[in-house]
């Protein structure tokens, strides 16, 4: 069944287009793609290279980002729109209740969490710091070499959507 959403003119007037790609969201979406074989013509080379070069410590991070179903929301803070450092800064200051709630939801979805997830759910600063370092290592390997292309593609899409909205 398809879902149709109808926007009024007032709704459309409130639409804002992001100024730049959000590295936290791009990382999460790339983790989803890394764990599938879909889109091999476009992503096959990227997957092979990233899988070969990804540090072992990043493996548990991928288990927390299943390609289908729930992913922990604390990994995509709104501050990510300010860049990778802002997103990781927000990740480091995630309230314990948010960490715990998202990790409980993820475990209910049947995901095997890494051993340090319990400490993370307790808001342990060392575990949160570990998550931030692993997240940065993932970004450095999986996205940083292609970030210029991501920004270029984002800019092209933003321009198309901007022209569409301006014509409404």
PDB file of N, CA, C and O in Angstrom, residues 20 26 49 90 104 133 135 163:
ATOM      1  N   UNK A  20      24.298  21.303   3.395  1.00  0.00           N
ATOM      2  CA  UNK A  20      25.404  20.379   3.115  1.00  0.00           C
ATOM      3  C   UNK A  20      24.984  18.987   3.567  1.00  0.00           C
ATOM      4  O   UNK A  20      24.066  18.842   4.372  1.00  0.00           O
ATOM      5  N   UNK A  26      25.047  10.287   6.572  1.00  0.00           N
ATOM      6  CA  UNK A  26      25.734   9.627   5.461  1.00  0.00           C
ATOM      7  C   UNK A  26      26.494   8.401   5.954  1.00  0.00           C
ATOM      8  O   UNK A  26      26.520   7.366   5.286  1.00  0.00           O
ATOM      9  N   UNK A  49      36.631  -2.108  -1.366  1.00  0.00           N
ATOM     10  CA  UNK A  49      37.734  -1.344  -0.783  1.00  0.00           C
ATOM     11  C   UNK A  49      37.508  -1.102   0.713  1.00  0.00           C
ATOM     12  O   UNK A  49      38.421  -1.305   1.521  1.00  0.00           O
ATOM     13  N   UNK A  90      28.074  16.046  19.539  1.00  0.00           N
ATOM     14  CA  UNK A  90      26.714  15.773  20.029  1.00  0.00           C
ATOM     15  C   UNK A  90      26.587  14.325  20.478  1.00  0.00           C
ATOM     16  O   UNK A  90      25.927  14.038  21.488  1.00  0.00           O
ATOM     17  N   UNK A 104      18.222  -0.429  24.065  1.00  0.00           N
ATOM     18  CA  UNK A 104      17.195  -1.417  24.430  1.00  0.00           C
ATOM     19  C   UNK A 104      16.336  -1.715  23.208  1.00  0.00           C
ATOM     20  O   UNK A 104      16.052  -2.885  22.901  1.00  0.00           O
ATOM     21  N   UNK A 133      35.310   7.395  18.850  1.00  0.00           N
ATOM     22  CA  UNK A 133      36.561   7.088  18.133  1.00  0.00           C
ATOM     23  C   UNK A 133      36.314   6.070  17.014  1.00  0.00           C
ATOM     24  O   UNK A 133      36.837   6.216  15.899  1.00  0.00           O
ATOM     25  N   UNK A 135      33.457   5.529  15.501  1.00  0.00           N
ATOM     26  CA  UNK A 135      32.659   6.207  14.484  1.00  0.00           C
ATOM     27  C   UNK A 135      33.562   7.044  13.581  1.00  0.00           C
ATOM     28  O   UNK A 135      33.440   7.017  12.352  1.00  0.00           O
ATOM     29  N   UNK A 163      15.084  24.325  -7.408  1.00  0.00           N
ATOM     30  CA  UNK A 163      14.368  24.796  -8.601  1.00  0.00           C
ATOM     31  C   UNK A 163      12.912  24.296  -8.591  1.00  0.00           C
ATOM     32  O   UNK A 163      12.006  25.044  -8.932  1.00  0.00           O
TER      33      UNK A 163
END
